[in-house]
């Protein structure tokens, strides 16, 4: 739910032009929201012609959908890779979960500009502007995070017990909600250290919550 | 950082007309963002004339500022009252902190519609549209929450010690970030139970984190 993809690009390749449009749109949406992001501004920022824009996207709504779909896909792949890395680094399920969080903290500490925020939150606060299939991308992302984190927690609970009565979905949602909220604070205060510091507290919580069976 | 004020109103009182405009604007902003909220839509929703609107607000920017100022003031007063109640209910500083969170959970469970979201997040995701004095209202709110929560934690640390190395500002920010993120999730999934469930985990964390000195 976090950073932005960036890739080197050459101007003439159609695939690269599409990415350039999506990059420009994404940056503008994170600055002022989707409603305020005009096609003219996207075209200007991407350094392309309006003709090239409409060659790739039939409408602003089509652009909105493509931007969030790319972001969600990138976010999903990153989570998948982080899980693979955490599983390689640690063997104990609790340590794997803590490692997964720690790997994200590394990204939060080093990524370009956390104060640009998260595209999911940007979209959901203009919810009424988007069609149901675009909102479904946001829902799919929340559910995928819940599914993955819940699975990690189920593995933990085979070897550990929780010191408090817990609801697994609620625990699974914590990382998503904490990062989304930390992005809101980061954007407000322009404090780049805030994001990693907030998620560090979730590691503390999980460490304190679980004890060996 | 949470619910919306609502007050009964009569049409002819100028103060009531102003509130009605602010109520309409706030609801529309939470649905589709500030950029997409036209003066015509506010006028229509408030059931007033355009003349009455411009009698109260010189511009859309003036409206934006008044909406967030009222919301921040309401939020600040609610926090103040919640602290007073928590101090009456409990005498131990840790119990006061846990009670404060529990009182907010009660509000989250019963308030009208948490899926409408939080106005602070809505504004910050259209940051570039607002002047510095409007963004200052958002910053002031984050800092006020940090100040109040940090003070509660300092009182806790007189009698308790933390089982983990903690940064007080980071701990103090947790409630704000967790609720902001939970609003994003609630808006995405339309699940009204989510907000109270997420903040409940913070109570668990504080219970586990602090032990008597």
mmCIF file of C-alpha atoms in Angstrom:
data_model
loop_
_atom_site.group_PDB
_atom_site.id
_atom_site.type_symbol
_atom_site.label_atom_id
_atom_site.label_comp_id
_atom_site.label_asym_id
_atom_site.label_seq_id
_atom_site.Cartn_x
_atom_site.Cartn_y
_atom_site.Cartn_z
ATOM 1 C CA UNK A 1 0.000 0.000 0.000
ATOM 2 C CA UNK A 2 2.996 2.213 -0.270
ATOM 3 C CA UNK A 3 5.644 3.492 -2.590
ATOM 4 C CA UNK A 4 5.633 4.335 -6.283
ATOM 5 C CA UNK A 5 7.156 2.298 -9.037
ATOM 6 C CA UNK A 6 9.675 4.096 -11.169
ATOM 7 C CA UNK A 7 11.347 2.761 -14.257
ATOM 8 C CA UNK A 8 13.700 4.271 -16.807
ATOM 9 C CA UNK A 9 11.921 4.976 -20.066
ATOM 10 C CA UNK A 10 12.451 6.013 -23.650
ATOM 11 C CA UNK A 11 9.943 8.332 -25.318
ATOM 12 C CA UNK A 12 8.886 6.439 -28.472
ATOM 13 C CA UNK A 13 7.973 3.006 -27.137
ATOM 14 C CA UNK A 14 4.116 2.914 -26.764
ATOM 15 C CA UNK A 15 4.346 0.863 -23.562
ATOM 16 C CA UNK A 16 6.730 3.480 -22.140
ATOM 17 C CA UNK A 17 4.452 6.334 -23.194
ATOM 18 C CA UNK A 18 1.592 4.628 -21.368
ATOM 19 C CA UNK A 19 3.735 4.275 -18.241
ATOM 20 C CA UNK A 20 4.769 7.894 -18.525
ATOM 21 C CA UNK A 21 1.127 8.984 -18.595
ATOM 22 C CA UNK A 22 0.364 6.775 -15.601
ATOM 23 C CA UNK A 23 3.387 8.136 -13.686
ATOM 24 C CA UNK A 24 2.345 11.727 -14.375
ATOM 25 C CA UNK A 25 -1.284 11.067 -13.437
ATOM 26 C CA UNK A 26 -0.312 9.263 -10.252
ATOM 27 C CA UNK A 27 1.938 12.093 -9.084
ATOM 28 C CA UNK A 28 -0.720 14.716 -9.835
ATOM 29 C CA UNK A 29 -3.477 12.709 -8.123
ATOM 30 C CA UNK A 30 -1.358 12.389 -4.983
ATOM 31 C CA UNK A 31 -0.779 16.145 -4.949
ATOM 32 C CA UNK A 32 -4.319 17.435 -5.428
ATOM 33 C CA UNK A 33 -6.683 14.474 -5.886
ATOM 34 C CA UNK A 34 -8.259 12.987 -8.995
ATOM 35 C CA UNK A 35 -10.965 15.608 -9.552
ATOM 36 C CA UNK A 36 -8.418 18.436 -9.755
ATOM 37 C CA UNK A 37 -6.154 16.431 -12.087
ATOM 38 C CA UNK A 38 -6.968 17.575 -15.620
ATOM 39 C CA UNK A 39 -6.007 15.714 -18.790
ATOM 40 C CA UNK A 40 -4.113 18.861 -19.826
ATOM 41 C CA UNK A 41 -2.013 18.724 -16.659
ATOM 42 C CA UNK A 42 -1.267 15.021 -17.188
ATOM 43 C CA UNK A 43 -0.290 15.657 -20.805
ATOM 44 C CA UNK A 44 1.934 18.558 -19.735
ATOM 45 C CA UNK A 45 3.670 16.626 -16.980
ATOM 46 C CA UNK A 46 4.162 13.539 -19.152
ATOM 47 C CA UNK A 47 5.578 15.676 -21.952
ATOM 48 C CA UNK A 48 3.358 14.109 -24.621
ATOM 49 C CA UNK A 49 0.612 15.297 -26.981
ATOM 50 C CA UNK A 50 -3.100 15.153 -26.216
ATOM 51 C CA UNK A 51 -3.429 12.844 -29.230
ATOM 52 C CA UNK A 52 -0.968 10.414 -27.658
ATOM 53 C CA UNK A 53 -2.938 10.559 -24.432
ATOM 54 C CA UNK A 54 -6.248 9.634 -26.080
ATOM 55 C CA UNK A 55 -4.507 6.945 -28.097
ATOM 56 C CA UNK A 56 -3.848 5.196 -24.762
ATOM 57 C CA UNK A 57 -6.890 6.201 -22.708
ATOM 58 C CA UNK A 58 -10.423 6.739 -23.978
ATOM 59 C CA UNK A 59 -11.371 8.930 -21.032
ATOM 60 C CA UNK A 60 -10.263 10.301 -17.677
ATOM 61 C CA UNK A 61 -12.230 7.456 -16.051
ATOM 62 C CA UNK A 62 -10.197 4.903 -18.029
ATOM 63 C CA UNK A 63 -7.024 6.638 -16.852
ATOM 64 C CA UNK A 64 -8.215 6.557 -13.225
ATOM 65 C CA UNK A 65 -8.812 2.843 -13.462
ATOM 66 C CA UNK A 66 -5.459 2.100 -15.100
ATOM 67 C CA UNK A 67 -3.554 4.179 -12.524
ATOM 68 C CA UNK A 68 -5.035 2.367 -9.537
ATOM 69 C CA UNK A 69 -4.832 -1.039 -11.199
ATOM 70 C CA UNK A 70 -1.113 -0.622 -11.839
ATOM 71 C CA UNK A 71 -0.576 0.625 -8.288
ATOM 72 C CA UNK A 72 -2.533 -2.275 -6.745
ATOM 73 C CA UNK A 73 -0.697 -4.808 -8.865
ATOM 74 C CA UNK A 74 2.655 -3.326 -7.893
ATOM 75 C CA UNK A 75 1.621 -3.306 -4.222
ATOM 76 C CA UNK A 76 0.455 -6.939 -4.394
ATOM 77 C CA UNK A 77 3.695 -8.084 -6.032
ATOM 78 C CA UNK A 78 5.779 -6.252 -3.476
ATOM 79 C CA UNK A 79 3.896 -7.926 -0.628
ATOM 80 C CA UNK A 80 4.408 -11.298 -2.300
ATOM 81 C CA UNK A 81 8.151 -10.679 -2.642
ATOM 82 C CA UNK A 82 8.428 -9.427 0.937
ATOM 83 C CA UNK A 83 6.754 -12.601 2.203
ATOM 84 C CA UNK A 84 9.202 -14.750 0.203
ATOM 85 C CA UNK A 85 12.142 -12.784 1.639
ATOM 86 C CA UNK A 86 10.806 -13.021 5.201
ATOM 87 C CA UNK A 87 10.369 -16.780 4.805
ATOM 88 C CA UNK A 88 13.977 -17.091 3.651
ATOM 89 C CA UNK A 89 15.378 -14.904 6.421
ATOM 90 C CA UNK A 90 13.535 -16.557 9.329
ATOM 91 C CA UNK A 91 12.122 -20.017 9.957
ATOM 92 C CA UNK A 92 9.979 -19.430 13.037
ATOM 93 C CA UNK A 93 6.509 -18.145 12.002
ATOM 94 C CA UNK A 94 6.536 -15.278 14.514
ATOM 95 C CA UNK A 95 10.008 -14.240 13.384
ATOM 96 C CA UNK A 96 8.801 -14.402 9.784
ATOM 97 C CA UNK A 97 5.944 -12.046 10.609
ATOM 98 C CA UNK A 98 8.244 -9.650 12.471
ATOM 99 C CA UNK A 99 10.762 -9.821 9.623
ATOM 100 C CA UNK A 100 8.043 -9.017 7.103
ATOM 101 C CA UNK A 101 7.208 -5.860 9.062
ATOM 102 C CA UNK A 102 10.888 -4.989 9.454
ATOM 103 C CA UNK A 103 11.457 -5.332 5.705
ATOM 104 C CA UNK A 104 8.624 -2.861 5.097
ATOM 105 C CA UNK A 105 10.134 -0.502 7.643
ATOM 106 C CA UNK A 106 13.367 -0.556 5.617
ATOM 107 C CA UNK A 107 11.412 0.442 2.522
ATOM 108 C CA UNK A 108 9.578 3.183 4.431
ATOM 109 C CA UNK A 109 12.897 4.568 5.650
ATOM 110 C CA UNK A 110 14.501 4.653 2.238
ATOM 111 C CA UNK A 111 11.710 5.191 -0.275
ATOM 112 C CA UNK A 112 11.523 8.413 -2.254
ATOM 113 C CA UNK A 113 8.826 10.447 -0.606
ATOM 114 C CA UNK A 114 6.364 8.953 1.853
ATOM 115 C CA UNK A 115 4.769 12.394 2.174
ATOM 116 C CA UNK A 116 3.254 11.881 -1.270
ATOM 117 C CA UNK A 117 0.897 9.435 0.464
ATOM 118 C CA UNK A 118 -0.936 6.320 -0.635
ATOM 119 C CA UNK A 119 -3.030 6.203 -3.791
ATOM 120 C CA UNK A 120 -5.642 3.915 -2.197
ATOM 121 C CA UNK A 121 -6.501 6.559 0.404
ATOM 122 C CA UNK A 122 -6.486 9.309 -2.215
ATOM 123 C CA UNK A 123 -9.061 7.410 -4.297
ATOM 124 C CA UNK A 124 -11.276 6.405 -1.399
ATOM 125 C CA UNK A 125 -11.612 10.022 -0.259
ATOM 126 C CA UNK A 126 -13.046 10.833 -3.690
ATOM 127 C CA UNK A 127 -15.045 7.622 -3.720
ATOM 128 C CA UNK A 128 -18.137 9.006 -5.465
ATOM 129 C CA UNK A 129 -16.135 9.979 -8.552
ATOM 130 C CA UNK A 130 -15.233 6.406 -9.451
ATOM 131 C CA UNK A 131 -17.187 3.529 -10.952
ATOM 132 C CA UNK A 132 -17.782 0.292 -9.009
ATOM 133 C CA UNK A 133 -15.036 -1.585 -10.910
ATOM 134 C CA UNK A 134 -12.475 1.003 -9.760
ATOM 135 C CA UNK A 135 -13.648 0.838 -6.143
ATOM 136 C CA UNK A 136 -13.406 -2.961 -6.471
ATOM 137 C CA UNK A 137 -9.653 -2.598 -7.048
ATOM 138 C CA UNK A 138 -9.368 -0.852 -3.663
ATOM 139 C CA UNK A 139 -11.520 -3.495 -1.973
ATOM 140 C CA UNK A 140 -9.488 -6.256 -3.584
ATOM 141 C CA UNK A 141 -6.307 -4.767 -2.193
ATOM 142 C CA UNK A 142 -7.622 -4.528 1.366
ATOM 143 C CA UNK A 143 -8.878 -8.118 1.166
ATOM 144 C CA UNK A 144 -5.633 -9.423 -0.283
ATOM 145 C CA UNK A 145 -3.642 -7.795 2.540
ATOM 146 C CA UNK A 146 -6.045 -9.274 5.071
ATOM 147 C CA UNK A 147 -5.771 -12.723 3.492
ATOM 148 C CA UNK A 148 -1.956 -12.705 3.454
ATOM 149 C CA UNK A 149 -1.542 -11.271 6.961
ATOM 150 C CA UNK A 150 -4.208 -13.563 8.393
ATOM 151 C CA UNK A 151 -2.368 -16.553 6.961
ATOM 152 C CA UNK A 152 0.885 -15.376 8.636
ATOM 153 C CA UNK A 153 -0.985 -15.027 11.936
ATOM 154 C CA UNK A 154 -2.534 -18.496 11.627
ATOM 155 C CA UNK A 155 0.968 -19.920 11.212
ATOM 156 C CA UNK A 156 2.087 -18.004 14.303
ATOM 157 C CA UNK A 157 -0.809 -19.392 16.350
ATOM 158 C CA UNK A 158 0.268 -22.983 15.695
ATOM 159 C CA UNK A 159 3.364 -22.400 17.825
ATOM 160 C CA UNK A 160 2.306 -19.427 19.939
ATOM 161 C CA UNK A 161 -0.704 -18.341 21.900
ATOM 162 C CA UNK A 162 -1.982 -14.775 22.230
ATOM 163 C CA UNK A 163 -1.868 -13.099 25.638
ATOM 164 C CA UNK A 164 -5.070 -11.231 24.783
ATOM 165 C CA UNK A 165 -8.312 -12.338 23.194
ATOM 166 C CA UNK A 166 -7.846 -11.481 19.541
ATOM 167 C CA UNK A 167 -9.848 -11.420 16.356
ATOM 168 C CA UNK A 168 -7.660 -12.632 13.500
ATOM 169 C CA UNK A 169 -9.064 -10.360 10.792
ATOM 170 C CA UNK A 170 -8.655 -7.348 13.064
ATOM 171 C CA UNK A 171 -5.035 -8.254 13.818
ATOM 172 C CA UNK A 172 -4.455 -8.930 10.125
ATOM 173 C CA UNK A 173 -5.800 -5.462 9.212
ATOM 174 C CA UNK A 174 -3.519 -3.630 11.642
ATOM 175 C CA UNK A 175 -0.569 -3.170 9.316
ATOM 176 C CA UNK A 176 -2.775 -1.771 6.545
ATOM 177 C CA UNK A 177 -4.628 0.621 8.827
ATOM 178 C CA UNK A 178 -1.514 1.774 10.665
ATOM 179 C CA UNK A 179 0.367 2.548 7.449
ATOM 180 C CA UNK A 180 -2.610 4.304 5.867
ATOM 181 C CA UNK A 181 -2.988 6.481 8.943
ATOM 182 C CA UNK A 182 0.743 7.132 9.133
ATOM 183 C CA UNK A 183 0.643 8.326 5.515
ATOM 184 C CA UNK A 184 -2.076 10.824 6.475
ATOM 185 C CA UNK A 185 0.124 12.100 9.328
ATOM 186 C CA UNK A 186 3.256 12.119 7.158
ATOM 187 C CA UNK A 187 1.481 14.167 4.493
ATOM 188 C CA UNK A 188 0.207 16.556 7.161
ATOM 189 C CA UNK A 189 3.483 17.126 9.004
ATOM 190 C CA UNK A 190 5.919 16.421 6.133
ATOM 191 C CA UNK A 191 7.833 14.210 8.559
ATOM 192 C CA UNK A 192 9.448 11.363 6.650
ATOM 193 C CA UNK A 193 10.491 9.413 9.734
ATOM 194 C CA UNK A 194 6.935 9.014 10.960
ATOM 195 C CA UNK A 195 5.881 6.082 8.770
ATOM 196 C CA UNK A 196 8.586 3.618 9.797
ATOM 197 C CA UNK A 197 8.299 4.730 13.421
ATOM 198 C CA UNK A 198 4.583 4.024 13.515
ATOM 199 C CA UNK A 199 4.864 0.560 11.979
ATOM 200 C CA UNK A 200 7.733 -0.253 14.377
ATOM 201 C CA UNK A 201 5.128 -0.118 17.161
ATOM 202 C CA UNK A 202 3.191 -2.928 15.510
ATOM 203 C CA UNK A 203 6.277 -5.121 15.789
ATOM 204 C CA UNK A 204 6.444 -4.281 19.480
ATOM 205 C CA UNK A 205 2.785 -5.234 19.848
ATOM 206 C CA UNK A 206 3.173 -8.601 18.105
ATOM 207 C CA UNK A 207 6.306 -9.359 20.151
ATOM 208 C CA UNK A 208 4.426 -8.652 23.370
ATOM 209 C CA UNK A 209 1.203 -10.323 22.290
ATOM 210 C CA UNK A 210 2.482 -13.796 21.440
ATOM 211 C CA UNK A 211 4.066 -16.276 23.851
ATOM 212 C CA UNK A 212 5.205 -19.835 23.070
ATOM 213 C CA UNK A 213 2.576 -22.531 23.652
ATOM 214 C CA UNK B 1 -10.427 13.223 14.525
ATOM 215 C CA UNK B 2 -13.712 11.501 14.036
ATOM 216 C CA UNK B 3 -17.425 12.028 13.890
ATOM 217 C CA UNK B 4 -19.562 14.860 12.625
ATOM 218 C CA UNK B 5 -21.416 17.374 14.700
ATOM 219 C CA UNK B 6 -25.097 17.601 14.058
ATOM 220 C CA UNK B 7 -27.446 20.116 15.518
ATOM 221 C CA UNK B 8 -31.123 20.867 15.035
ATOM 222 C CA UNK B 9 -31.643 24.078 13.098
ATOM 223 C CA UNK B 10 -34.248 26.573 11.985
ATOM 224 C CA UNK B 11 -34.002 28.169 8.538
ATOM 225 C CA UNK B 12 -34.049 31.905 9.227
ATOM 226 C CA UNK B 13 -31.381 32.314 11.890
ATOM 227 C CA UNK B 14 -28.150 33.467 10.119
ATOM 228 C CA UNK B 15 -25.960 31.369 12.451
ATOM 229 C CA UNK B 16 -28.102 28.340 11.603
ATOM 230 C CA UNK B 17 -27.888 29.062 7.874
ATOM 231 C CA UNK B 18 -24.111 29.187 8.176
ATOM 232 C CA UNK B 19 -24.105 25.834 10.001
ATOM 233 C CA UNK B 20 -26.391 24.382 7.372
ATOM 234 C CA UNK B 21 -23.976 25.416 4.623
ATOM 235 C CA UNK B 22 -21.069 23.945 6.572
ATOM 236 C CA UNK B 23 -22.989 20.685 7.188
ATOM 237 C CA UNK B 24 -23.844 20.363 3.491
ATOM 238 C CA UNK B 25 -20.286 21.155 2.386
ATOM 239 C CA UNK B 26 -18.782 18.714 4.877
ATOM 240 C CA UNK B 27 -21.030 15.864 3.735
ATOM 241 C CA UNK B 28 -20.290 16.551 0.069
ATOM 242 C CA UNK B 29 -16.526 16.838 0.658
ATOM 243 C CA UNK B 30 -16.517 13.482 2.446
ATOM 244 C CA UNK B 31 -18.345 11.883 -0.474
ATOM 245 C CA UNK B 32 -16.292 13.141 -3.406
ATOM 246 C CA UNK B 33 -13.573 15.488 -2.140
ATOM 247 C CA UNK B 34 -13.333 19.267 -2.092
ATOM 248 C CA UNK B 35 -12.473 19.798 -5.762
ATOM 249 C CA UNK B 36 -15.614 18.001 -6.928
ATOM 250 C CA UNK B 37 -17.798 19.892 -4.440
ATOM 251 C CA UNK B 38 -19.361 22.802 -6.328
ATOM 252 C CA UNK B 39 -20.988 25.810 -4.710
ATOM 253 C CA UNK B 40 -24.173 24.857 -6.618
ATOM 254 C CA UNK B 41 -24.170 21.415 -5.002
ATOM 255 C CA UNK B 42 -23.647 22.923 -1.527
ATOM 256 C CA UNK B 43 -26.454 25.422 -2.109
ATOM 257 C CA UNK B 44 -28.739 22.622 -3.334
ATOM 258 C CA UNK B 45 -28.003 20.339 -0.432
ATOM 259 C CA UNK B 46 -28.319 23.108 2.154
ATOM 260 C CA UNK B 47 -31.633 24.212 0.625
ATOM 261 C CA UNK B 48 -30.626 27.884 0.471
ATOM 262 C CA UNK B 49 -30.091 30.483 -2.252
ATOM 263 C CA UNK B 50 -26.765 31.268 -3.875
ATOM 264 C CA UNK B 51 -27.129 34.781 -2.497
ATOM 265 C CA UNK B 52 -27.383 33.422 1.044
ATOM 266 C CA UNK B 53 -24.281 31.342 0.400
ATOM 267 C CA UNK B 54 -22.177 34.329 -0.691
ATOM 268 C CA UNK B 55 -23.537 36.359 2.182
ATOM 269 C CA UNK B 56 -21.760 33.902 4.492
ATOM 270 C CA UNK B 57 -18.713 32.926 2.417
ATOM 271 C CA UNK B 58 -16.791 35.135 0.021
ATOM 272 C CA UNK B 59 -15.381 32.166 -1.897
ATOM 273 C CA UNK B 60 -15.090 28.393 -2.046
ATOM 274 C CA UNK B 61 -11.687 28.775 -0.359
ATOM 275 C CA UNK B 62 -13.311 30.632 2.557
ATOM 276 C CA UNK B 63 -15.856 27.809 2.823
ATOM 277 C CA UNK B 64 -13.065 25.190 2.812
ATOM 278 C CA UNK B 65 -11.340 26.946 5.666
ATOM 279 C CA UNK B 66 -14.516 27.377 7.732
ATOM 280 C CA UNK B 67 -15.493 23.715 7.279
ATOM 281 C CA UNK B 68 -12.168 22.362 8.516
ATOM 282 C CA UNK B 69 -11.890 24.936 11.296
ATOM 283 C CA UNK B 70 -15.279 23.944 12.708
ATOM 284 C CA UNK B 71 -14.389 20.265 12.410
ATOM 285 C CA UNK B 72 -10.999 20.717 14.128
ATOM 286 C CA UNK B 73 -12.561 22.763 16.922
ATOM 287 C CA UNK B 74 -15.249 20.137 17.454
ATOM 288 C CA UNK B 75 -12.608 17.388 17.436
ATOM 289 C CA UNK B 76 -10.432 19.271 19.944
ATOM 290 C CA UNK B 77 -13.355 19.885 22.306
ATOM 291 C CA UNK B 78 -14.395 16.259 22.145
ATOM 292 C CA UNK B 79 -10.871 15.137 23.048
ATOM 293 C CA UNK B 80 -10.849 17.594 25.948
ATOM 294 C CA UNK B 81 -14.179 16.258 27.238
ATOM 295 C CA UNK B 82 -13.085 12.658 26.820
ATOM 296 C CA UNK B 83 -9.955 13.341 28.883
ATOM 297 C CA UNK B 84 -12.074 14.919 31.644
ATOM 298 C CA UNK B 85 -14.381 11.878 31.654
ATOM 299 C CA UNK B 86 -11.473 9.424 31.689
ATOM 300 C CA UNK B 87 -9.931 11.291 34.636
ATOM 301 C CA UNK B 88 -13.213 11.039 36.533
ATOM 302 C CA UNK B 89 -13.732 7.356 35.762
ATOM 303 C CA UNK B 90 -10.226 6.153 36.671
ATOM 304 C CA UNK B 91 -7.520 7.401 39.016
ATOM 305 C CA UNK B 92 -4.528 5.348 37.889
ATOM 306 C CA UNK B 93 -2.815 7.072 34.921
ATOM 307 C CA UNK B 94 -2.640 3.868 32.828
ATOM 308 C CA UNK B 95 -6.316 3.168 33.520
ATOM 309 C CA UNK B 96 -7.097 6.751 32.535
ATOM 310 C CA UNK B 97 -5.324 6.271 29.215
ATOM 311 C CA UNK B 98 -7.084 2.943 28.575
ATOM 312 C CA UNK B 99 -10.418 4.504 29.565
ATOM 313 C CA UNK B 100 -9.848 7.379 27.163
ATOM 314 C CA UNK B 101 -9.389 4.882 24.335
ATOM 315 C CA UNK B 102 -12.399 2.850 25.478
ATOM 316 C CA UNK B 103 -14.583 5.966 25.506
ATOM 317 C CA UNK B 104 -13.590 6.654 21.910
ATOM 318 C CA UNK B 105 -14.391 3.048 21.013
ATOM 319 C CA UNK B 106 -17.900 3.597 22.365
ATOM 320 C CA UNK B 107 -18.292 6.611 20.098
ATOM 321 C CA UNK B 108 -16.930 4.677 17.123
ATOM 322 C CA UNK B 109 -19.420 1.882 17.753
ATOM 323 C CA UNK B 110 -22.415 4.153 17.992
ATOM 324 C CA UNK B 111 -21.718 7.163 15.782
ATOM 325 C CA UNK B 112 -23.773 7.741 12.659
ATOM 326 C CA UNK B 113 -21.616 6.650 9.805
ATOM 327 C CA UNK B 114 -17.881 6.014 10.226
ATOM 328 C CA UNK B 115 -17.737 5.079 6.541
ATOM 329 C CA UNK B 116 -18.064 8.772 5.721
ATOM 330 C CA UNK B 117 -14.450 9.056 6.893
ATOM 331 C CA UNK B 118 -12.386 11.798 8.477
ATOM 332 C CA UNK B 119 -12.286 15.321 7.067
ATOM 333 C CA UNK B 120 -8.600 15.758 7.945
ATOM 334 C CA UNK B 121 -7.620 12.900 5.629
ATOM 335 C CA UNK B 122 -9.954 14.141 2.913
ATOM 336 C CA UNK B 123 -8.276 17.572 2.957
ATOM 337 C CA UNK B 124 -4.714 16.278 3.123
ATOM 338 C CA UNK B 125 -5.238 14.120 0.031
ATOM 339 C CA UNK B 126 -6.129 17.287 -1.886
ATOM 340 C CA UNK B 127 -3.383 19.230 -0.144
ATOM 341 C CA UNK B 128 -2.355 21.362 -3.116
ATOM 342 C CA UNK B 129 -5.819 22.904 -3.391
ATOM 343 C CA UNK B 130 -5.638 24.641 -0.011
ATOM 344 C CA UNK B 131 -3.781 27.675 1.268
ATOM 345 C CA UNK B 132 -1.163 27.421 4.016
ATOM 346 C CA UNK B 133 -3.555 28.699 6.704
ATOM 347 C CA UNK B 134 -5.944 25.822 5.947
ATOM 348 C CA UNK B 135 -3.160 23.233 6.025
ATOM 349 C CA UNK B 136 -2.094 24.789 9.339
ATOM 350 C CA UNK B 137 -5.455 23.755 10.819
ATOM 351 C CA UNK B 138 -4.639 20.121 9.944
ATOM 352 C CA UNK B 139 -1.134 20.426 11.382
ATOM 353 C CA UNK B 140 -2.487 22.058 14.523
ATOM 354 C CA UNK B 141 -4.845 19.139 15.031
ATOM 355 C CA UNK B 142 -2.121 16.503 14.691
ATOM 356 C CA UNK B 143 0.100 18.445 17.105
ATOM 357 C CA UNK B 144 -2.694 18.940 19.636
ATOM 358 C CA UNK B 145 -3.442 15.209 19.638
ATOM 359 C CA UNK B 146 0.257 14.472 20.054
ATOM 360 C CA UNK B 147 0.532 16.956 22.931
ATOM 361 C CA UNK B 148 -2.474 15.563 24.812
ATOM 362 C CA UNK B 149 -1.591 11.888 24.293
ATOM 363 C CA UNK B 150 2.071 12.504 25.140
ATOM 364 C CA UNK B 151 1.025 14.110 28.399
ATOM 365 C CA UNK B 152 -1.110 11.051 29.250
ATOM 366 C CA UNK B 153 1.875 8.800 28.508
ATOM 367 C CA UNK B 154 4.215 10.890 30.647
ATOM 368 C CA UNK B 155 1.812 10.454 33.555
ATOM 369 C CA UNK B 156 1.755 6.689 32.908
ATOM 370 C CA UNK B 157 5.562 6.532 32.944
ATOM 371 C CA UNK B 158 5.724 7.970 36.459
ATOM 372 C CA UNK B 159 4.148 4.782 37.824
ATOM 373 C CA UNK B 160 4.918 2.294 35.050
ATOM 374 C CA UNK B 161 7.854 1.369 32.909
ATOM 375 C CA UNK B 162 7.682 0.276 29.267
ATOM 376 C CA UNK B 163 8.661 -3.291 28.376
ATOM 377 C CA UNK B 164 10.060 -2.041 25.058
ATOM 378 C CA UNK B 165 12.215 0.928 24.171
ATOM 379 C CA UNK B 166 9.705 3.559 23.142
ATOM 380 C CA UNK B 167 9.661 7.018 21.626
ATOM 381 C CA UNK B 168 6.973 9.085 23.354
ATOM 382 C CA UNK B 169 5.878 11.103 20.309
ATOM 383 C CA UNK B 170 5.570 7.917 18.269
ATOM 384 C CA UNK B 171 3.452 6.248 20.959
ATOM 385 C CA UNK B 172 1.409 9.427 21.295
ATOM 386 C CA UNK B 173 0.707 9.462 17.523
ATOM 387 C CA UNK B 174 -0.552 5.872 17.450
ATOM 388 C CA UNK B 175 -4.181 6.599 18.190
ATOM 389 C CA UNK B 176 -4.371 9.275 15.499
ATOM 390 C CA UNK B 177 -2.668 7.154 12.859
ATOM 391 C CA UNK B 178 -4.619 4.012 13.682
ATOM 392 C CA UNK B 179 -7.976 5.767 13.505
ATOM 393 C CA UNK B 180 -7.101 7.608 10.298
ATOM 394 C CA UNK B 181 -6.081 4.330 8.684
ATOM 395 C CA UNK B 182 -9.143 2.538 10.020
ATOM 396 C CA UNK B 183 -11.310 5.235 8.426
ATOM 397 C CA UNK B 184 -9.633 4.531 5.078
ATOM 398 C CA UNK B 185 -10.412 0.811 5.487
ATOM 399 C CA UNK B 186 -13.959 1.476 6.715
ATOM 400 C CA UNK B 187 -14.666 3.676 3.699
ATOM 401 C CA UNK B 188 -13.214 1.009 1.403
ATOM 402 C CA UNK B 189 -15.079 -1.988 2.812
ATOM 403 C CA UNK B 190 -18.147 -0.191 4.214
ATOM 404 C CA UNK B 191 -17.616 -2.178 7.398
ATOM 405 C CA UNK B 192 -18.771 -0.136 10.376
ATOM 406 C CA UNK B 193 -17.317 -2.456 13.014
ATOM 407 C CA UNK B 194 -13.786 -2.003 11.761
ATOM 408 C CA UNK B 195 -12.949 1.312 13.415
ATOM 409 C CA UNK B 196 -13.634 0.302 17.031
ATOM 410 C CA UNK B 197 -12.009 -3.079 16.456
ATOM 411 C CA UNK B 198 -8.793 -1.516 15.216
ATOM 412 C CA UNK B 199 -8.493 0.942 18.091
ATOM 413 C CA UNK B 200 -9.241 -1.881 20.562
ATOM 414 C CA UNK B 201 -5.858 -3.328 19.554
ATOM 415 C CA UNK B 202 -4.120 -0.188 20.764
ATOM 416 C CA UNK B 203 -5.586 -0.775 24.217
ATOM 417 C CA UNK B 204 -4.182 -4.306 24.103
ATOM 418 C CA UNK B 205 -0.791 -2.908 23.146
ATOM 419 C CA UNK B 206 -0.702 -0.344 25.960
ATOM 420 C CA UNK B 207 -1.843 -2.993 28.473
ATOM 421 C CA UNK B 208 0.954 -5.296 27.389
ATOM 422 C CA UNK B 209 3.569 -2.570 27.058
ATOM 423 C CA UNK B 210 3.433 -1.066 30.524
ATOM 424 C CA UNK B 211 4.312 -2.828 33.783
ATOM 425 C CA UNK B 212 4.362 -1.308 37.296
ATOM 426 C CA UNK B 213 7.729 0.144 38.367
#
